[in-house]
Short mmCIF file of C-alpha atoms in Angstrom, two decimals:
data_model
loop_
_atom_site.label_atom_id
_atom_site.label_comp_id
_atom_site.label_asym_id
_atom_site.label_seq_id
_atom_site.Cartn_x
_atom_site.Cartn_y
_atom_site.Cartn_z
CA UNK A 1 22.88 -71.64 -12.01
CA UNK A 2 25.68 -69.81 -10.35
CA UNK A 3 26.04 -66.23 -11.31
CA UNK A 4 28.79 -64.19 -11.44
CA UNK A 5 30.41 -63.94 -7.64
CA UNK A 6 33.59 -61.99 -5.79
CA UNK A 7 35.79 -63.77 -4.04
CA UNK A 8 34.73 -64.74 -0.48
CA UNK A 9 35.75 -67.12 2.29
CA UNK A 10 33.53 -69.36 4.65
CA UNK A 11 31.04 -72.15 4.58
CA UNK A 12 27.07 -72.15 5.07
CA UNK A 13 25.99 -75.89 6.42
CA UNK A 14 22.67 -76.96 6.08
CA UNK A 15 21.53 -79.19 9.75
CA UNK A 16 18.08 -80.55 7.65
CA UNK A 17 18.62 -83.51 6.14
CA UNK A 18 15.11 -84.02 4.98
CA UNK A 19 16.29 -81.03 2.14
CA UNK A 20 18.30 -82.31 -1.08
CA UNK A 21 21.87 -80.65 -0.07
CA UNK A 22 23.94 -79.84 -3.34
CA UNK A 23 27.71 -79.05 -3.58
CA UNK A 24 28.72 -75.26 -4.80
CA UNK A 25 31.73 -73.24 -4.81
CA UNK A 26 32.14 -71.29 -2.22
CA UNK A 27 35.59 -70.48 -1.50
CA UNK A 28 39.44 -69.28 -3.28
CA UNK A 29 36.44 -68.35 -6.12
CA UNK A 30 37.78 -65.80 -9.19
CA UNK A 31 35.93 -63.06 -10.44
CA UNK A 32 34.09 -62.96 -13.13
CA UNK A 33 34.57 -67.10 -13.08
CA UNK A 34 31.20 -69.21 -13.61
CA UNK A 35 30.99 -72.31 -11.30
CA UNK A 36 29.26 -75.17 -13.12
CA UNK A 37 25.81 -75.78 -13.22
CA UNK A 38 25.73 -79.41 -11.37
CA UNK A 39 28.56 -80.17 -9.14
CA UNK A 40 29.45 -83.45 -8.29
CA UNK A 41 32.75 -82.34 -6.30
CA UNK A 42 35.27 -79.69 -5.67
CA UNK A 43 38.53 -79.15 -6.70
CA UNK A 44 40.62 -79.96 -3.09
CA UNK A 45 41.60 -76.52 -3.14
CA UNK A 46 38.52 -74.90 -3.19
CA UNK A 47 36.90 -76.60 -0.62
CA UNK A 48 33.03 -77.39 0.11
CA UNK A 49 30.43 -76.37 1.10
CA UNK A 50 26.71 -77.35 1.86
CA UNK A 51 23.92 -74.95 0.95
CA UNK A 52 20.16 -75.94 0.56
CA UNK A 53 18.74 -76.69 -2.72
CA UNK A 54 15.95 -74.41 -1.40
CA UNK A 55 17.92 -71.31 -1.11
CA UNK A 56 18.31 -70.78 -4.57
CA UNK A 57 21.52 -69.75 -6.71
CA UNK A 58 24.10 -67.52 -4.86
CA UNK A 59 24.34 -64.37 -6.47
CA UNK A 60 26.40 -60.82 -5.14
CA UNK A 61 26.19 -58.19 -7.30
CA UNK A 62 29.79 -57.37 -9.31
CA UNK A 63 30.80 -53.73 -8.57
CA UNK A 64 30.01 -51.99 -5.29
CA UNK A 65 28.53 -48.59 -7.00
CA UNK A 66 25.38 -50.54 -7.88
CA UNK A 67 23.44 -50.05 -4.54
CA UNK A 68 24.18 -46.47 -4.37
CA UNK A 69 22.92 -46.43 -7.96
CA UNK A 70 20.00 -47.74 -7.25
CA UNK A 71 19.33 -45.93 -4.04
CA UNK A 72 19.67 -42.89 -5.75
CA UNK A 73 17.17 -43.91 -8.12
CA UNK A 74 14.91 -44.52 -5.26
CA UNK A 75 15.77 -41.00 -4.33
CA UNK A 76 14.81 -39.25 -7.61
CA UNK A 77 11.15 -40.52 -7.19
CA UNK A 78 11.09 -38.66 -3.69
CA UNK A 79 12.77 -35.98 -5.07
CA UNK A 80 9.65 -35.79 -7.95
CA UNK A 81 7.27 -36.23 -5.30
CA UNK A 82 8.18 -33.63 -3.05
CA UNK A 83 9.11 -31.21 -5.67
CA UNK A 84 5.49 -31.19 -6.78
CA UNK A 85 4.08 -31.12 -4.06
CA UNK A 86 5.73 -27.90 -2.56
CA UNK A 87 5.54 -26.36 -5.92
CA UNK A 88 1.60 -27.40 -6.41
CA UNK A 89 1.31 -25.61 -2.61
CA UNK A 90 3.62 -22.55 -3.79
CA UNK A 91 2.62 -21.97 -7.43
CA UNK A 92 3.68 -18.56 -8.61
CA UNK A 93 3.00 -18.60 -11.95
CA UNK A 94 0.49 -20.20 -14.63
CA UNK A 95 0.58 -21.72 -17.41
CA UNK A 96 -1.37 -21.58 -20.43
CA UNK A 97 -3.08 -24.28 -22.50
CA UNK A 98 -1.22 -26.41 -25.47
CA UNK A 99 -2.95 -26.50 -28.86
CA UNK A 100 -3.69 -30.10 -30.34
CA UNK A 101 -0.86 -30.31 -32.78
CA UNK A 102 1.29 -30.02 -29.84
CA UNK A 103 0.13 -32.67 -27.90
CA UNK A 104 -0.32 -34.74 -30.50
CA UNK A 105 3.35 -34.71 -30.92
CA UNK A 106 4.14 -34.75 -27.30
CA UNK A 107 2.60 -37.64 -26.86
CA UNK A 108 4.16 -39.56 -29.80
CA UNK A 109 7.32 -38.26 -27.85
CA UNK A 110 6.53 -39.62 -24.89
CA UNK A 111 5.47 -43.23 -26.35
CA UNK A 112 8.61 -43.29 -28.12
CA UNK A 113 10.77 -42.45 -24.85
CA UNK A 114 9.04 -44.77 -23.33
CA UNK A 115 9.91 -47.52 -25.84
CA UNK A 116 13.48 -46.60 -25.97
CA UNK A 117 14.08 -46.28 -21.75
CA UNK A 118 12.80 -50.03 -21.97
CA UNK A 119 15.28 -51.15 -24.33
CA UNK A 120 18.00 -49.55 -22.33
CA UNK A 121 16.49 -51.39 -18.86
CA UNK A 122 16.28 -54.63 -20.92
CA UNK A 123 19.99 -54.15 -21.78
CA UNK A 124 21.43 -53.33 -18.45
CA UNK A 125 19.19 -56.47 -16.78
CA UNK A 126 18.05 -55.97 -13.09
CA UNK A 127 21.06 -55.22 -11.72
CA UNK A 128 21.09 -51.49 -13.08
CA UNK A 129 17.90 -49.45 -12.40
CA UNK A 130 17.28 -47.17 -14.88
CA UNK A 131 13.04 -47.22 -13.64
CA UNK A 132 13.02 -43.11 -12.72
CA UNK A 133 13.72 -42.71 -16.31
CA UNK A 134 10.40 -43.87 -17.13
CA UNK A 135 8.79 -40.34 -15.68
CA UNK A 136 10.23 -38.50 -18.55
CA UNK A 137 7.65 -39.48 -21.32
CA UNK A 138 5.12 -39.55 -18.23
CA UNK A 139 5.83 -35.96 -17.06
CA UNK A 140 6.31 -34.93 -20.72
CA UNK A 141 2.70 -35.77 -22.02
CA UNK A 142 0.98 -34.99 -18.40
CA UNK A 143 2.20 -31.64 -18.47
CA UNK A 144 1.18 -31.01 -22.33
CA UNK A 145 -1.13 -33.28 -23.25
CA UNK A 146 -3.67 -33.65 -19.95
CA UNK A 147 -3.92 -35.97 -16.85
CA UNK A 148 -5.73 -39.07 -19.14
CA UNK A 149 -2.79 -38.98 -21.78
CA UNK A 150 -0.36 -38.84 -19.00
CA UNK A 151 -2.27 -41.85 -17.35
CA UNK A 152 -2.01 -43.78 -20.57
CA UNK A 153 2.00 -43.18 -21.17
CA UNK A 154 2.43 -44.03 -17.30
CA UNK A 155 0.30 -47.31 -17.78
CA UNK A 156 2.49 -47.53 -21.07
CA UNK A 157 5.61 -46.81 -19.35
CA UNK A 158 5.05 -49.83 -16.62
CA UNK A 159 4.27 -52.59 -19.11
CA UNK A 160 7.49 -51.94 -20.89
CA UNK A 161 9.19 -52.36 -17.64
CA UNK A 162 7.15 -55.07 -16.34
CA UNK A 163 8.17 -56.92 -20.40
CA UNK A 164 11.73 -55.69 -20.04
CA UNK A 165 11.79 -57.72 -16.65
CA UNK A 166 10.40 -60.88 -18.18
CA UNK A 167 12.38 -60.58 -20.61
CA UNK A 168 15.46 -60.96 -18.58
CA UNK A 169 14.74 -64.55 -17.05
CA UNK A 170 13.22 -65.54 -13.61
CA UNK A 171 15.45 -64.56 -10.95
CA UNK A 172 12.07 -64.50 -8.06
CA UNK A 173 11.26 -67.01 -5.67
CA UNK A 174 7.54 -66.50 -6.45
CA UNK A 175 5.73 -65.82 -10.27
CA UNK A 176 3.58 -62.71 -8.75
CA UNK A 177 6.57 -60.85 -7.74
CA UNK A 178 7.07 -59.11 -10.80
CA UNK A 179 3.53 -58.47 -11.45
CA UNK A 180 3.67 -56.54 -7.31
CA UNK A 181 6.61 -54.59 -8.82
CA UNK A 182 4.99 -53.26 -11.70
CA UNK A 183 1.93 -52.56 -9.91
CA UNK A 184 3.89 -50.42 -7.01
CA UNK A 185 5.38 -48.56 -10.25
CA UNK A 186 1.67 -48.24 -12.20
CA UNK A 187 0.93 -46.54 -8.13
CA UNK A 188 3.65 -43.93 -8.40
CA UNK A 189 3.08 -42.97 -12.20
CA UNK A 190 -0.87 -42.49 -11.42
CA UNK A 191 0.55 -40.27 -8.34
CA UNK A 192 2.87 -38.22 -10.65
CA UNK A 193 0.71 -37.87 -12.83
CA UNK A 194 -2.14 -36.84 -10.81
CA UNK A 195 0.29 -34.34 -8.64
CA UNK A 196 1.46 -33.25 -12.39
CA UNK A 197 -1.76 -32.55 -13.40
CA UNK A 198 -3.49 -30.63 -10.26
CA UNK A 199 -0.21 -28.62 -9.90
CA UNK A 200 -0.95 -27.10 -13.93
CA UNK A 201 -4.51 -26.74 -13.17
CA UNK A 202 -3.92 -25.05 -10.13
CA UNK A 203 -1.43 -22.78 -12.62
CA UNK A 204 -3.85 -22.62 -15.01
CA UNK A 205 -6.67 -21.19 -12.86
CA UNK A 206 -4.31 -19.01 -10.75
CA UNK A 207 -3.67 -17.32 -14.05
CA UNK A 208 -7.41 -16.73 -14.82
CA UNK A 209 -7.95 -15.52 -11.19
CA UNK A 210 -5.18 -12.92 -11.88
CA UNK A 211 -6.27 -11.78 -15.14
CA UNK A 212 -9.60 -11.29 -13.62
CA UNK A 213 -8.92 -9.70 -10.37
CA UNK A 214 -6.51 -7.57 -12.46
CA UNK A 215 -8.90 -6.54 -14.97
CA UNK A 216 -11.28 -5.69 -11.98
CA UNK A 217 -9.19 -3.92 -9.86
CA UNK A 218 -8.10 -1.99 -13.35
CA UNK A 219 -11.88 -0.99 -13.91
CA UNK A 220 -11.93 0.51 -9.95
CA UNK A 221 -9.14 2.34 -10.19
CA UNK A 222 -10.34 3.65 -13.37
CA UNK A 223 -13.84 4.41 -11.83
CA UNK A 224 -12.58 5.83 -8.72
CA UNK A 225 -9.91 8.22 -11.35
CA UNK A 226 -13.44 9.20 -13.26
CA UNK A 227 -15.40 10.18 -10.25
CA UNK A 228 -12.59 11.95 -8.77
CA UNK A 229 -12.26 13.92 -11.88
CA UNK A 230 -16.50 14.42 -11.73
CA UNK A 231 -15.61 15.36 -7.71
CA UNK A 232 -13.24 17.92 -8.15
CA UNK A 233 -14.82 19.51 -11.39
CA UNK A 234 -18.38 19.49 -9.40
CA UNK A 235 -16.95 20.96 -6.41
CA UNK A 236 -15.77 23.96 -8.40
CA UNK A 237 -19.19 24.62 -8.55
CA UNK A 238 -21.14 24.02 -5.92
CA UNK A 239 -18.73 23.35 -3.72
CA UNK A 240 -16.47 20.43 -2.62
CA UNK A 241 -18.49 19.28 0.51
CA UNK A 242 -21.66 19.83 -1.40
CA UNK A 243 -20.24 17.64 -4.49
CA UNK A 244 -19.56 15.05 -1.57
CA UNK A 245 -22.94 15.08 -0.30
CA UNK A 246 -24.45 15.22 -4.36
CA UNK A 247 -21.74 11.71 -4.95
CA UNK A 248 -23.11 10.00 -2.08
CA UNK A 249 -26.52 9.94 -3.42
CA UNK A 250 -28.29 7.89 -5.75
CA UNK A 251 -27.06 9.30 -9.20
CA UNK A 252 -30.45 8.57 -10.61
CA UNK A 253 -33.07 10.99 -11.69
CA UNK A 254 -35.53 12.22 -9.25
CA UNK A 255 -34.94 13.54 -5.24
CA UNK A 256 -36.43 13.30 -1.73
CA UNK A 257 -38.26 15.57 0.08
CA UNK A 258 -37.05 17.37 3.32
CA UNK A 259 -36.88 20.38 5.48
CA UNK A 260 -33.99 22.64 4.45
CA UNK A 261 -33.14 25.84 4.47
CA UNK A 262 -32.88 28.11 1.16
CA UNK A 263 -30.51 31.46 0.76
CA UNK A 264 -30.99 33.87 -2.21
CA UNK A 265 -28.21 36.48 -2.76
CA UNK A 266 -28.80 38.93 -5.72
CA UNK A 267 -26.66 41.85 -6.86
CA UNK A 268 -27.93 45.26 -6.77
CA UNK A 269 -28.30 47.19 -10.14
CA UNK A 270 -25.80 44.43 -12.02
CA UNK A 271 -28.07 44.44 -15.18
CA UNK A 272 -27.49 48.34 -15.72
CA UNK A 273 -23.65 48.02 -14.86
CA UNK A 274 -23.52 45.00 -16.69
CA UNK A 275 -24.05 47.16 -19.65
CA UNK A 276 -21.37 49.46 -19.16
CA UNK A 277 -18.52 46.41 -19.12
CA UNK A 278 -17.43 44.38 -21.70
CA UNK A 279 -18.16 40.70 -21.65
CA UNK A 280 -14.60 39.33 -20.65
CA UNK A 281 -14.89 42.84 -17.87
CA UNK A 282 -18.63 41.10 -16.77
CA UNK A 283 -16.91 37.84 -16.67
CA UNK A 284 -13.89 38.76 -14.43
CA UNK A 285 -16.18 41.62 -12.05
CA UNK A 286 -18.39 37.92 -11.28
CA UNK A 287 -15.43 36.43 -10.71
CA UNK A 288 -14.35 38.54 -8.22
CA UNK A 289 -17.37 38.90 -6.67
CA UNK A 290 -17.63 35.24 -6.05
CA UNK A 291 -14.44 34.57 -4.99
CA UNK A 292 -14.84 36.26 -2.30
CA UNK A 293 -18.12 35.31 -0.94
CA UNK A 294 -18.19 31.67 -2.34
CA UNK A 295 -15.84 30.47 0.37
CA UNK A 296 -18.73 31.90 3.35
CA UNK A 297 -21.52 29.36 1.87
CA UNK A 298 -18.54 26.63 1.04
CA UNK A 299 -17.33 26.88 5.21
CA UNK A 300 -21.31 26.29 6.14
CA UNK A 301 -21.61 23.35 3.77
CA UNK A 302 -23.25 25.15 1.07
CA UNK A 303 -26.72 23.33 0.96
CA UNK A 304 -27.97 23.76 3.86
CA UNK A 305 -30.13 20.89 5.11
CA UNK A 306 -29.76 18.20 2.41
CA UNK A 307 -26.91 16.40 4.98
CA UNK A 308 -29.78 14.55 7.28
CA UNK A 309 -27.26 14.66 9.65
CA UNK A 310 -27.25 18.41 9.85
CA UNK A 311 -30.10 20.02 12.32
CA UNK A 312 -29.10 23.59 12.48
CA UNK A 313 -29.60 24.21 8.80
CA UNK A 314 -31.08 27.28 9.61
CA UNK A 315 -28.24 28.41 11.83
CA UNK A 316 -25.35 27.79 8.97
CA UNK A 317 -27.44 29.88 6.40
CA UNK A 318 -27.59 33.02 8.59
CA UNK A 319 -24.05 32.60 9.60
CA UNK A 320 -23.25 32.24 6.09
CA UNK A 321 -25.25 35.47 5.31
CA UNK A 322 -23.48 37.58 8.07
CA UNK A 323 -19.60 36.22 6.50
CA UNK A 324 -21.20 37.36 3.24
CA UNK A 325 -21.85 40.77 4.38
CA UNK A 326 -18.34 40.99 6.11
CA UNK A 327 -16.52 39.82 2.79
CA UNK A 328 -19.00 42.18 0.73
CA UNK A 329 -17.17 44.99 2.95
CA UNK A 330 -13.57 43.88 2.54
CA UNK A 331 -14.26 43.73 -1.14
CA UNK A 332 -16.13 47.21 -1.56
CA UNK A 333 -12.95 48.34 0.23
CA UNK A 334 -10.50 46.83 -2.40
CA UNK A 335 -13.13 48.45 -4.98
CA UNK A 336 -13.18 52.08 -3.24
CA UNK A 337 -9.68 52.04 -3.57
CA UNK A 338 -9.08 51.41 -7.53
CA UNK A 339 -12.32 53.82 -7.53
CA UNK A 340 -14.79 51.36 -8.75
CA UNK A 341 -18.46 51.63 -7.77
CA UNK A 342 -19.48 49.29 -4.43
CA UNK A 343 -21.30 45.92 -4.54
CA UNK A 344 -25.10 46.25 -2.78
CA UNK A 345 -26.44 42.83 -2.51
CA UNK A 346 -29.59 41.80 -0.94
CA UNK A 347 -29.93 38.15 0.76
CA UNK A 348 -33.19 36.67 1.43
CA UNK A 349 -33.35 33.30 3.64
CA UNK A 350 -36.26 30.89 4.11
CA UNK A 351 -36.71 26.76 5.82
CA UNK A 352 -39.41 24.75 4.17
CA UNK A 353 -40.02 21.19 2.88
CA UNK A 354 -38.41 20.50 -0.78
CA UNK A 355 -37.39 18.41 -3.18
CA UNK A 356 -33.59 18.02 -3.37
CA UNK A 357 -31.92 15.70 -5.78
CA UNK A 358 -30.86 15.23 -9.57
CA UNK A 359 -33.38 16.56 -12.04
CA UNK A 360 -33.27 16.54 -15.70
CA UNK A 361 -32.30 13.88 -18.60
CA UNK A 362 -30.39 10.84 -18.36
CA UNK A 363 -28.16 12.98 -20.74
CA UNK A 364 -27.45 16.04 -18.58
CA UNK A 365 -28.87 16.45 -14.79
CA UNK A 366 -28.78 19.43 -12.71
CA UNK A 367 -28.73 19.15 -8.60
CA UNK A 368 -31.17 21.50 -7.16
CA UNK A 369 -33.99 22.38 -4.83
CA UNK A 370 -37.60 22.27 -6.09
CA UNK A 371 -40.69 23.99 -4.26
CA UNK A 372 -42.82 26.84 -2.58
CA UNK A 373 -40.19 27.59 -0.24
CA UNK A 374 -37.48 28.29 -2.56
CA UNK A 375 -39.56 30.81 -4.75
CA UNK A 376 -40.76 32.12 -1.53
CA UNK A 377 -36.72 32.91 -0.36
CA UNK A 378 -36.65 35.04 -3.85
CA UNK A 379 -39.23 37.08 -2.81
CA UNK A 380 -38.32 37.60 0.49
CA UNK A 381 -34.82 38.85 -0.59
CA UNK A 382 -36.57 40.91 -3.51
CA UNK A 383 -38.09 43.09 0.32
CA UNK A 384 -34.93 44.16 0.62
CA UNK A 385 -35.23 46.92 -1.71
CA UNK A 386 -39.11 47.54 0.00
CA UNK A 387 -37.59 47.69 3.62
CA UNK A 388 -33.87 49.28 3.22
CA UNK A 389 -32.27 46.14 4.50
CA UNK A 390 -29.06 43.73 3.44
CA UNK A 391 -30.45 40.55 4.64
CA UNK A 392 -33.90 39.10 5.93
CA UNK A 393 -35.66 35.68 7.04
CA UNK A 394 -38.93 34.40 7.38
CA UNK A 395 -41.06 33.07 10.38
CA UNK A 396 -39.92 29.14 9.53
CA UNK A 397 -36.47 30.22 9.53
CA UNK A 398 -36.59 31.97 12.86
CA UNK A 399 -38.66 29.42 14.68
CA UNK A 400 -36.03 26.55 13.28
CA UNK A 401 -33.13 28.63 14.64
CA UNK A 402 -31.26 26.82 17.22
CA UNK A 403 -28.86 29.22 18.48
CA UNK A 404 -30.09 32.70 20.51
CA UNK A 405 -29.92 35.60 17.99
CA UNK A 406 -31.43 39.33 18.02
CA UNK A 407 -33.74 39.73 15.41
CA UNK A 408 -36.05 42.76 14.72
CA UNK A 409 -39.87 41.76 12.87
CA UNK A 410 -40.32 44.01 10.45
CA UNK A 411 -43.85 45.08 9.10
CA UNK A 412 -45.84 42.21 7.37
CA UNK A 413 -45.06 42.21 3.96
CA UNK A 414 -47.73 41.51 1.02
CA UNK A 415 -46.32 38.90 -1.69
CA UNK A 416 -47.14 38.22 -4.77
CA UNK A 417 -48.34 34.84 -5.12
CA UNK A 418 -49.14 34.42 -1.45
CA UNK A 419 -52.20 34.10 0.27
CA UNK A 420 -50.95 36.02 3.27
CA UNK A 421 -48.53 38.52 3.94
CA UNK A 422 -45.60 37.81 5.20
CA UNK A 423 -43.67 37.66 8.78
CA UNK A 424 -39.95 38.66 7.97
CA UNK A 425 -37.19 39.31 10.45
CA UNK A 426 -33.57 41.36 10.34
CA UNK A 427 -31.03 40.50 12.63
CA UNK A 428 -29.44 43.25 14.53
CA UNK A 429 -26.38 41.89 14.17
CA UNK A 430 -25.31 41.16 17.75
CA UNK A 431 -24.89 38.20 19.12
CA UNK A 432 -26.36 36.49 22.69
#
């Protein structure tokens, strides 16, 4: 049967004459007029002409817009594509997951879109793709519902338009043509679908990934905001490079043993003028006192030896005892002229093996120096008093000097505690 045709002008022979030749209209014809289904012969106006049987009815589509129509329907399904594929490449943001009542409901959405985009392709009849509609209910109940559900509604979605196409007549040369079609179209929804699918995932896990890396760089900056605070609130008392050295080791209970060098520093008399201040007068005289000679152990490091790096331990602690004296001076100065009574102080320095680390309970440690050697530095600087001197050293301590000083040996001392008496040593206080 003819279908509807626009005017043209010209003739198509047919040379076989082995094919059954059949008269149609082909010229002077009217829009929107039918020609008749069997034509026997033509109106002398009109004119002839010979087509074969074989070729089928003639059929040009009515308005010129319909191409472009369907080109451009051809175009959204590139435009889909692509679209999720740059975004599933460039995801930004995640999404989170839908509860059952609303997929439930999206997908009765989507199977009733799908129903109703059919009726409207059945309606318009080949001529008028509508197919891109069909990835509404598809995207719809892949994006809420999951990639299976969205599988189903595409597989949905294609036999609709493969019965809406049936529907309309046959209008192929061949009965699998149809059947191709809505398999190309099954293709692209599983595609969609799939790209759909991956491209919330990818959201979905991209949001976990930040919550996580959020949450962990949270908890560093939290720790790092804590052990700052425990840095600076150590180093106001033993020092800030000490309370670096105390942080870099194992926080645990227990120490290690190595060679270090110990410094004692006691005050003169403090107990008797102790009693003649007041307890905020005791507080601020200490104070002052260490204010002014912290800052000589703090520029040596404070701990002399428990750096393993550090090799002239014993160096650093005398050094540290001759800026102590020099301070004391300065301060006794400042004293003599408010006319308060000088600061005597007596320093006693000793090298020996110890333990050095955290000691104590889980609940409250202390960072300190266990061992003979350390008692042995308290007695040494209790000889001050015995020999009239400011500041002495033992044998170990001169021997691990590295640098050239002038020291004086001063009589063997007896000790209490010790075996032997003891080899001590003054410096003259002049350099080499």
């Amino acid at each position: 049967m003819c279908e509807r045709s626009s005017p043209v002008s010209g003739s198509i022979i047919a040379n076989s004459s082995s094919i059954p030749r059949v008269k149609v209209c082909s010229l002077a014809l009217i829009v929107g007029r039918e020609c008749p289904s069997k034509i026997t012969s033509c109106h002398p106006e009109w004119g002839e002409c010979e087509v074969r049987a074989a070729l089928g009815p003639v059929s040009i589509s009515p308005h010129p817009l319909i191409p472009v129509w369907n080109a451009m329907m051809l175009l959204v399904f590139f435009v889909v594509v692509v679209w999720l594929l740059t975004e599933f490449r460039h995801s930004q943001k995640a999404v989170g997951e839908f509860s059952l009542r609303s997929k439930l409901a999206a997908t009765v959405a989507a199977v009733a879109l799908a129903i109703a985009v059919g009726v409207v392709d059945y309606l318009t009849g080949r001529e008028l793709v509508v197919s891109a509609f069909y990835l509404l209910p598809t995207l719809l109940v892949a994006w809420v519902a999951g990639r299976w559900s969205g599988l189903v509604v595409g597989t949905l979605c294609t036999s609709v338009w493969f019965l809406s196409d049936l529907l309309c007549g046959p209008a192929y040369q061949h009965p699998l043509i149809p059947v191709w079609n809505a398999m190309m179209l099954l293709v692209f929804f599983v595609v969609v679908v799939w790209l759909l699918t991956e491209f919330r995932h990818s959201h979905y896990q991209l949001e976990k990934t930040v919550e996580r890396r959020t949450a962990a760089l949270q908890a560093e900056v939290e720790e790092k905001k804590r052990l700052e605070d425990v840095r600076r609130t150590l180093g106001l008392h033993v020092g800030h490079r000490v309370a670096e050295q105390i942080l870099a080791r194992d926080p645990g209970l227990g120490g290690t043993e190595q060679q270090v060098t110990v410094m004692f520093v006691d005050i003169r008399s403090f107990t008797a003028r102790a009693a003649n201040l007041k307890p905020h007068e005791a507080r601020r005289f200490l104070n002052r006192f260490l204010h002014a000679t912290g800052e000589a152990v703090e520029i040596e490091h404070g701990l002399f030896g428990v750096d393993s790096a550090q090799h002239n331990h014993a160096d650093k602690a005398l050094a540290a005892g001759h800026d102590l004296e020099r301070r004391l001076e300065r301060l006794n100065s400042d004293l003599a002229r408010c006319g308060e009574e000088a600061i005597r102080i007596g320093i006693g320095i000793n090298t020996g093996r110890v333990v050095v680390g955290s000691i104590g309970s889980p609940e409250r440690m202390d960072f300190t120096v266990i061992g003979n050697p350390v008692n042995t530095a308290s007695r040494i600087e209790a000889l001050n008093k015995t020999v009239g001197t400011t500041l002495l050293l033992s044998r170990t301590t001169r021997d691990a000097l590295r640098r050239p000083i002038l020291l004086r040996a001063l009589p063997r001392q007896a000790v209490e505690g010790l075996e032997h008496p003891l080899e001590i040593f003054t410096p003259d206080h002049a350099w080499t």
